[in-house]
Amino acid sequence: MADVNNYTTSNGTTLDKSSLVRDLGVIMSEDLSWSPHINLMVDQANQIASWVLGVFKDRTKPVMMQLYKSLIRSRVEYCCPLWNPTKIADIHAIESIQRNFTRRISGLKNMNYWDRLKELNLSSLQRRRERYMIIHVWKILHGVCPNDIKMVFKDNSRLGTKVVVPPLTKTATALAKTLYDNSFGVKAGRLWNTLPRDVNTQCKLESFKAKLGSYLDSFPDNPPTPGYTASNPNSLIDWFSQRGGPQMARWP
């Protein structure tokens, strides 16, 4: 029987089993969890935030927002369509970076996080990740990015362009269902399928982003936050369903 704990390459090099592997800056675990990557990313972002707050003493809104967007936020959004979490603990951890930093802005210390987002005209990191996923689907649709996952699109005269979300067998295990629901092909497809026709039929990227921004702004953005009571987990899919939209489990 082959040794499943080791792998030998064609030139005879033996690769030992590892519970974590880094590939292009993203950490993947043997149980297909993104938590190790997220935990490391959050730790590094908090270290940078501490350095920024220690070096720069100006707490005015323009300076703080410039520092945050250029030095901190960019680090927690690298490859986020791939590892976008569904675990509330992971969402809390990532969102805490923005929540804690914006609290240090002059005049906003005593304002709750959801109100600070509105005051600063900021989207939650959770909402931004879903936006990136939707934009990546647009790029696949229009050939800007390769369709490696064989995403299937179907045009509808009334609804525009929709993603055909692949079905899951009824006999699938709970783990398989979780992995299915969290995969890019399924989650991004469901997010895309919430878009109205005037958004999903845009053929130019800039016009698509503008229409998408207006559409996203039409939904509340109340990310999961410890101590706050929310009506749903804040995913675009949740708000769409709450408004009475059809279930996006599969289309058509």
mmCIF file of C-alpha atoms in Angstrom:
data_model
loop_
_atom_site.group_PDB
_atom_site.id
_atom_site.type_symbol
_atom_site.label_atom_id
_atom_site.label_comp_id
_atom_site.label_asym_id
_atom_site.label_seq_id
_atom_site.Cartn_x
_atom_site.Cartn_y
_atom_site.Cartn_z
ATOM 1 C CA MET A 1 0.000 0.000 0.000
ATOM 2 C CA ALA A 2 1.296 3.469 -0.876
ATOM 3 C CA ASP A 3 2.471 5.730 1.942
ATOM 4 C CA VAL A 4 -0.152 8.490 2.059
ATOM 5 C CA ASN A 5 1.991 10.608 4.390
ATOM 6 C CA ASN A 6 4.733 11.133 1.797
ATOM 7 C CA TYR A 7 4.888 11.905 -1.887
ATOM 8 C CA THR A 8 7.804 11.178 -4.171
ATOM 9 C CA THR A 9 8.314 13.383 -7.202
ATOM 10 C CA SER A 10 9.433 12.112 -10.599
ATOM 11 C CA ASN A 11 13.072 12.954 -9.775
ATOM 12 C CA GLY A 12 12.997 10.963 -6.533
ATOM 13 C CA THR A 13 12.541 13.836 -4.064
ATOM 14 C CA THR A 14 10.328 12.929 -1.115
ATOM 15 C CA LEU A 15 7.825 15.513 0.057
ATOM 16 C CA ASP A 16 6.672 15.063 3.626
ATOM 17 C CA LYS A 17 3.084 15.589 4.667
ATOM 18 C CA SER A 18 2.263 19.057 5.976
ATOM 19 C CA SER A 19 -0.878 20.329 7.678
ATOM 20 C CA LEU A 20 -0.371 23.812 6.216
ATOM 21 C CA VAL A 21 0.943 24.932 2.837
ATOM 22 C CA ARG A 22 1.549 28.472 1.604
ATOM 23 C CA ASP A 23 0.914 29.086 -2.082
ATOM 24 C CA LEU A 24 1.277 32.584 -3.567
ATOM 25 C CA GLY A 25 0.854 34.117 -0.126
ATOM 26 C CA VAL A 26 -2.279 32.181 0.820
ATOM 27 C CA ILE A 27 -2.171 29.493 3.515
ATOM 28 C CA MET A 28 -4.179 26.339 2.862
ATOM 29 C CA SER A 29 -4.861 23.736 5.544
ATOM 30 C CA GLU A 30 -5.303 20.003 5.167
ATOM 31 C CA ASP A 31 -8.918 20.246 6.379
ATOM 32 C CA LEU A 32 -9.661 22.954 3.758
ATOM 33 C CA SER A 33 -10.194 25.621 6.424
ATOM 34 C CA TRP A 34 -9.085 29.195 5.794
ATOM 35 C CA SER A 35 -8.880 30.039 9.508
ATOM 36 C CA PRO A 36 -5.071 29.597 9.742
ATOM 37 C CA HIS A 37 -4.603 32.039 6.854
ATOM 38 C CA ILE A 38 -7.092 34.485 8.339
ATOM 39 C CA ASN A 39 -5.547 34.323 11.821
ATOM 40 C CA LEU A 40 -2.070 35.085 10.484
ATOM 41 C CA MET A 41 -3.380 37.845 8.234
ATOM 42 C CA VAL A 42 -5.269 39.482 11.113
ATOM 43 C CA ASP A 43 -2.206 39.323 13.388
ATOM 44 C CA GLN A 44 -0.033 40.961 10.738
ATOM 45 C CA ALA A 45 -2.620 43.644 10.002
ATOM 46 C CA ASN A 46 -2.938 44.463 13.712
ATOM 47 C CA GLN A 47 0.853 44.796 13.955
ATOM 48 C CA ILE A 48 0.866 47.250 11.061
ATOM 49 C CA ALA A 49 -2.042 49.185 12.578
ATOM 50 C CA SER A 50 -0.153 49.465 15.878
ATOM 51 C CA TRP A 51 2.932 50.696 14.023
ATOM 52 C CA VAL A 52 0.880 53.282 12.095
ATOM 53 C CA LEU A 53 -0.775 54.593 15.263
ATOM 54 C CA GLY A 54 2.593 54.774 16.996
ATOM 55 C CA VAL A 55 4.413 56.618 14.212
ATOM 56 C CA PHE A 56 1.698 58.993 12.996
ATOM 57 C CA LYS A 57 0.123 61.223 15.644
ATOM 58 C CA ASP A 58 -2.417 62.958 13.406
ATOM 59 C CA ARG A 59 -5.877 61.468 14.082
ATOM 60 C CA THR A 60 -7.875 63.593 11.640
ATOM 61 C CA LYS A 61 -10.190 61.767 9.256
ATOM 62 C CA PRO A 62 -8.314 62.460 5.952
ATOM 63 C CA VAL A 63 -4.940 61.359 7.315
ATOM 64 C CA MET A 64 -6.243 58.298 9.153
ATOM 65 C CA MET A 65 -8.281 57.100 6.191
ATOM 66 C CA GLN A 66 -5.351 57.499 3.801
ATOM 67 C CA LEU A 67 -3.094 55.508 6.111
ATOM 68 C CA TYR A 68 -5.723 52.828 6.652
ATOM 69 C CA LYS A 69 -6.552 52.318 2.987
ATOM 70 C CA SER A 70 -2.959 52.305 1.758
ATOM 71 C CA LEU A 71 -1.183 50.376 4.517
ATOM 72 C CA ILE A 72 -3.726 48.189 6.281
ATOM 73 C CA ARG A 73 -6.879 47.413 4.324
ATOM 74 C CA SER A 74 -5.010 46.319 1.214
ATOM 75 C CA ARG A 75 -3.298 43.585 3.249
ATOM 76 C CA VAL A 76 -6.533 41.980 4.420
ATOM 77 C CA GLU A 77 -8.085 41.851 0.952
ATOM 78 C CA TYR A 78 -5.377 39.995 -0.976
ATOM 79 C CA CYS A 79 -6.976 37.032 -2.796
ATOM 80 C CA CYS A 80 -10.123 37.462 -0.679
ATOM 81 C CA PRO A 81 -12.501 35.937 -3.282
ATOM 82 C CA LEU A 82 -10.681 32.664 -2.645
ATOM 83 C CA TRP A 83 -10.717 32.604 1.167
ATOM 84 C CA ASN A 84 -13.808 34.711 1.924
ATOM 85 C CA PRO A 85 -14.975 33.203 5.248
ATOM 86 C CA THR A 86 -18.405 32.106 6.399
ATOM 87 C CA LYS A 87 -17.448 31.369 10.020
ATOM 88 C CA ILE A 88 -18.715 34.200 12.220
ATOM 89 C CA ALA A 89 -15.529 34.065 14.303
ATOM 90 C CA ASP A 90 -13.411 34.651 11.194
ATOM 91 C CA ILE A 91 -15.666 37.476 10.006
ATOM 92 C CA HIS A 92 -15.461 39.084 13.459
ATOM 93 C CA ALA A 93 -11.673 38.810 13.489
ATOM 94 C CA ILE A 94 -11.223 40.476 10.103
ATOM 95 C CA GLU A 95 -13.812 43.165 10.734
ATOM 96 C CA SER A 96 -12.179 44.019 14.082
ATOM 97 C CA ILE A 97 -9.209 45.488 12.195
ATOM 98 C CA GLN A 98 -11.347 48.185 10.597
ATOM 99 C CA ARG A 99 -13.541 48.579 13.668
ATOM 100 C CA ASN A 100 -10.615 49.204 16.020
ATOM 101 C CA PHE A 101 -8.724 51.503 13.667
ATOM 102 C CA THR A 102 -11.692 53.738 12.846
ATOM 103 C CA ARG A 103 -12.393 54.097 16.567
ATOM 104 C CA ARG A 104 -9.134 56.046 16.840
ATOM 105 C CA ILE A 105 -10.249 58.736 14.389
ATOM 106 C CA SER A 106 -10.918 62.091 16.040
ATOM 107 C CA GLY A 107 -14.564 62.573 16.972
ATOM 108 C CA LEU A 108 -15.630 58.979 16.276
ATOM 109 C CA LYS A 109 -14.514 57.171 19.429
ATOM 110 C CA ASN A 110 -17.977 57.040 21.007
ATOM 111 C CA MET A 111 -19.856 56.231 17.789
ATOM 112 C CA ASN A 112 -20.872 52.602 17.235
ATOM 113 C CA TYR A 113 -19.227 50.747 14.383
ATOM 114 C CA TRP A 114 -22.206 50.626 12.047
ATOM 115 C CA ASP A 115 -22.663 54.396 12.370
ATOM 116 C CA ARG A 116 -18.934 54.969 11.863
ATOM 117 C CA LEU A 117 -19.139 53.130 8.545
ATOM 118 C CA LYS A 118 -21.851 55.541 7.385
ATOM 119 C CA GLU A 119 -19.996 58.585 8.713
ATOM 120 C CA LEU A 120 -16.804 57.580 6.903
ATOM 121 C CA ASN A 121 -18.622 56.379 3.768
ATOM 122 C CA LEU A 122 -16.953 52.993 4.229
ATOM 123 C CA SER A 123 -18.202 49.558 3.345
ATOM 124 C CA SER A 124 -17.630 46.735 5.788
ATOM 125 C CA LEU A 125 -14.761 44.435 4.882
ATOM 126 C CA GLN A 126 -17.350 41.687 4.565
ATOM 127 C CA ARG A 127 -19.321 43.642 1.942
ATOM 128 C CA ARG A 128 -16.128 44.541 0.066
ATOM 129 C CA ARG A 129 -15.143 40.868 -0.188
ATOM 130 C CA GLU A 130 -18.502 40.010 -1.727
ATOM 131 C CA ARG A 131 -18.099 42.913 -4.146
ATOM 132 C CA TYR A 132 -14.728 41.532 -5.247
ATOM 133 C CA MET A 133 -16.289 38.106 -5.796
ATOM 134 C CA ILE A 134 -19.002 39.577 -8.006
ATOM 135 C CA ILE A 135 -16.477 41.589 -10.012
ATOM 136 C CA HIS A 136 -14.401 38.447 -10.562
ATOM 137 C CA VAL A 137 -17.480 36.668 -11.950
ATOM 138 C CA TRP A 138 -17.942 39.578 -14.379
ATOM 139 C CA LYS A 139 -14.314 39.170 -15.471
ATOM 140 C CA ILE A 140 -14.847 35.453 -16.053
ATOM 141 C CA LEU A 141 -18.022 36.153 -18.027
ATOM 142 C CA HIS A 142 -16.262 38.652 -20.293
ATOM 143 C CA GLY A 143 -13.048 36.694 -20.729
ATOM 144 C CA VAL A 144 -10.858 39.031 -18.690
ATOM 145 C CA CYS A 145 -9.972 36.128 -16.362
ATOM 146 C CA PRO A 146 -9.769 32.434 -17.309
ATOM 147 C CA ASN A 147 -12.803 30.319 -16.507
ATOM 148 C CA ASP A 148 -10.791 27.621 -14.723
ATOM 149 C CA ILE A 149 -13.784 26.416 -12.703
ATOM 150 C CA LYS A 150 -15.955 26.028 -15.815
ATOM 151 C CA MET A 151 -18.593 28.463 -14.572
ATOM 152 C CA VAL A 152 -21.698 28.228 -16.755
ATOM 153 C CA PHE A 153 -23.761 31.308 -17.687
ATOM 154 C CA LYS A 154 -27.234 31.487 -19.155
ATOM 155 C CA ASP A 155 -29.023 34.489 -20.644
ATOM 156 C CA ASN A 156 -32.603 35.270 -19.729
ATOM 157 C CA SER A 157 -34.613 37.940 -21.519
ATOM 158 C CA ARG A 158 -36.167 39.153 -18.268
ATOM 159 C CA LEU A 159 -33.405 38.565 -15.692
ATOM 160 C CA GLY A 160 -30.289 39.108 -17.785
ATOM 161 C CA THR A 161 -27.209 36.904 -17.428
ATOM 162 C CA LYS A 162 -27.284 34.367 -14.615
ATOM 163 C CA VAL A 163 -24.881 31.739 -13.313
ATOM 164 C CA VAL A 164 -26.007 28.129 -13.405
ATOM 165 C CA VAL A 165 -24.976 26.955 -9.930
ATOM 166 C CA PRO A 166 -23.955 23.275 -10.073
ATOM 167 C CA PRO A 167 -26.233 20.958 -8.052
ATOM 168 C CA LEU A 168 -25.149 18.941 -5.030
ATOM 169 C CA THR A 169 -26.191 15.331 -4.684
ATOM 170 C CA LYS A 170 -28.783 14.600 -2.013
ATOM 171 C CA THR A 171 -26.532 11.972 -0.456
ATOM 172 C CA ALA A 172 -23.667 14.416 0.161
ATOM 173 C CA THR A 173 -22.247 14.484 3.678
ATOM 174 C CA ALA A 174 -22.535 17.528 5.945
ATOM 175 C CA LEU A 175 -18.855 18.302 5.333
ATOM 176 C CA ALA A 176 -19.299 18.078 1.584
ATOM 177 C CA LYS A 177 -22.294 20.418 1.762
ATOM 178 C CA THR A 178 -20.309 22.945 3.801
ATOM 179 C CA LEU A 179 -17.419 22.854 1.339
ATOM 180 C CA TYR A 180 -19.902 23.131 -1.536
ATOM 181 C CA ASP A 181 -21.670 26.164 -0.039
ATOM 182 C CA ASN A 182 -18.360 27.896 0.691
ATOM 183 C CA SER A 183 -16.733 27.247 -2.687
ATOM 184 C CA PHE A 184 -16.182 30.182 -5.019
ATOM 185 C CA GLY A 185 -18.200 28.637 -7.836
ATOM 186 C CA VAL A 186 -21.280 28.328 -5.642
ATOM 187 C CA LYS A 187 -21.051 31.365 -3.387
ATOM 188 C CA ALA A 188 -19.937 33.771 -6.107
ATOM 189 C CA GLY A 189 -22.609 32.363 -8.413
ATOM 190 C CA ARG A 190 -25.306 32.960 -5.814
ATOM 191 C CA LEU A 191 -24.056 36.498 -5.208
ATOM 192 C CA TRP A 192 -24.065 37.212 -8.940
ATOM 193 C CA ASN A 193 -27.592 35.865 -9.271
ATOM 194 C CA THR A 194 -28.918 38.537 -6.909
ATOM 195 C CA LEU A 195 -27.999 41.227 -9.456
ATOM 196 C CA PRO A 196 -30.818 42.810 -11.462
ATOM 197 C CA ARG A 197 -30.713 42.860 -15.240
ATOM 198 C CA ASP A 198 -29.521 46.467 -15.529
ATOM 199 C CA VAL A 199 -26.413 45.521 -13.543
ATOM 200 C CA ASN A 200 -25.495 42.053 -14.831
ATOM 201 C CA THR A 201 -25.768 43.052 -18.502
ATOM 202 C CA GLN A 202 -23.181 45.849 -18.328
ATOM 203 C CA CYS A 203 -20.412 45.153 -20.852
ATOM 204 C CA LYS A 204 -17.832 47.705 -19.683
ATOM 205 C CA LEU A 205 -16.039 47.120 -16.377
ATOM 206 C CA GLU A 206 -16.215 50.711 -15.157
ATOM 207 C CA SER A 207 -19.932 51.010 -15.911
ATOM 208 C CA PHE A 208 -20.486 47.633 -14.260
ATOM 209 C CA LYS A 209 -18.639 48.766 -11.114
ATOM 210 C CA ALA A 210 -20.688 51.970 -10.997
ATOM 211 C CA LYS A 211 -23.995 50.100 -11.331
ATOM 212 C CA LEU A 212 -22.838 47.475 -8.838
ATOM 213 C CA GLY A 213 -21.878 50.158 -6.322
ATOM 214 C CA SER A 214 -25.324 51.749 -6.515
ATOM 215 C CA TYR A 215 -26.960 48.349 -6.145
ATOM 216 C CA LEU A 216 -24.876 47.418 -3.094
ATOM 217 C CA ASP A 217 -25.581 50.812 -1.515
ATOM 218 C CA SER A 218 -29.305 50.020 -1.657
ATOM 219 C CA PHE A 219 -28.813 47.341 1.036
ATOM 220 C CA PRO A 220 -27.938 47.939 4.700
ATOM 221 C CA ASP A 221 -24.366 47.089 5.637
ATOM 222 C CA ASN A 222 -24.381 45.876 9.245
ATOM 223 C CA PRO A 223 -21.530 43.358 9.552
ATOM 224 C CA PRO A 224 -21.537 40.802 12.372
ATOM 225 C CA THR A 225 -20.072 42.594 15.395
ATOM 226 C CA PRO A 226 -19.755 41.353 18.982
ATOM 227 C CA GLY A 227 -22.391 42.999 21.166
ATOM 228 C CA TYR A 228 -24.523 44.154 18.226
ATOM 229 C CA THR A 229 -27.882 42.636 17.275
ATOM 230 C CA ALA A 230 -28.360 42.151 13.541
ATOM 231 C CA SER A 231 -31.378 40.919 11.598
ATOM 232 C CA ASN A 232 -29.213 38.618 9.447
ATOM 233 C CA PRO A 233 -25.528 37.719 8.814
ATOM 234 C CA ASN A 234 -25.236 40.730 6.431
ATOM 235 C CA SER A 235 -24.370 38.818 3.278
ATOM 236 C CA LEU A 236 -25.882 40.296 0.138
ATOM 237 C CA ILE A 237 -27.651 36.952 -0.296
ATOM 238 C CA ASP A 238 -29.311 37.345 3.120
ATOM 239 C CA TRP A 239 -30.528 40.881 2.392
ATOM 240 C CA PHE A 240 -31.756 39.839 -1.045
ATOM 241 C CA SER A 241 -33.751 36.975 0.449
ATOM 242 C CA GLN A 242 -35.075 39.203 3.227
ATOM 243 C CA ARG A 243 -36.434 41.578 0.603
ATOM 244 C CA GLY A 244 -38.365 38.693 -0.895
ATOM 245 C CA GLY A 245 -35.941 37.696 -3.640
ATOM 246 C CA PRO A 246 -35.965 34.081 -4.845
ATOM 247 C CA GLN A 247 -33.612 31.573 -3.272
ATOM 248 C CA MET A 248 -30.295 31.525 -5.113
ATOM 249 C CA ALA A 249 -29.436 27.907 -4.328
ATOM 250 C CA ARG A 250 -29.636 27.071 -8.005
ATOM 251 C CA TRP A 251 -30.509 28.840 -11.219
ATOM 252 C CA PRO A 252 -32.376 28.361 -13.433
#
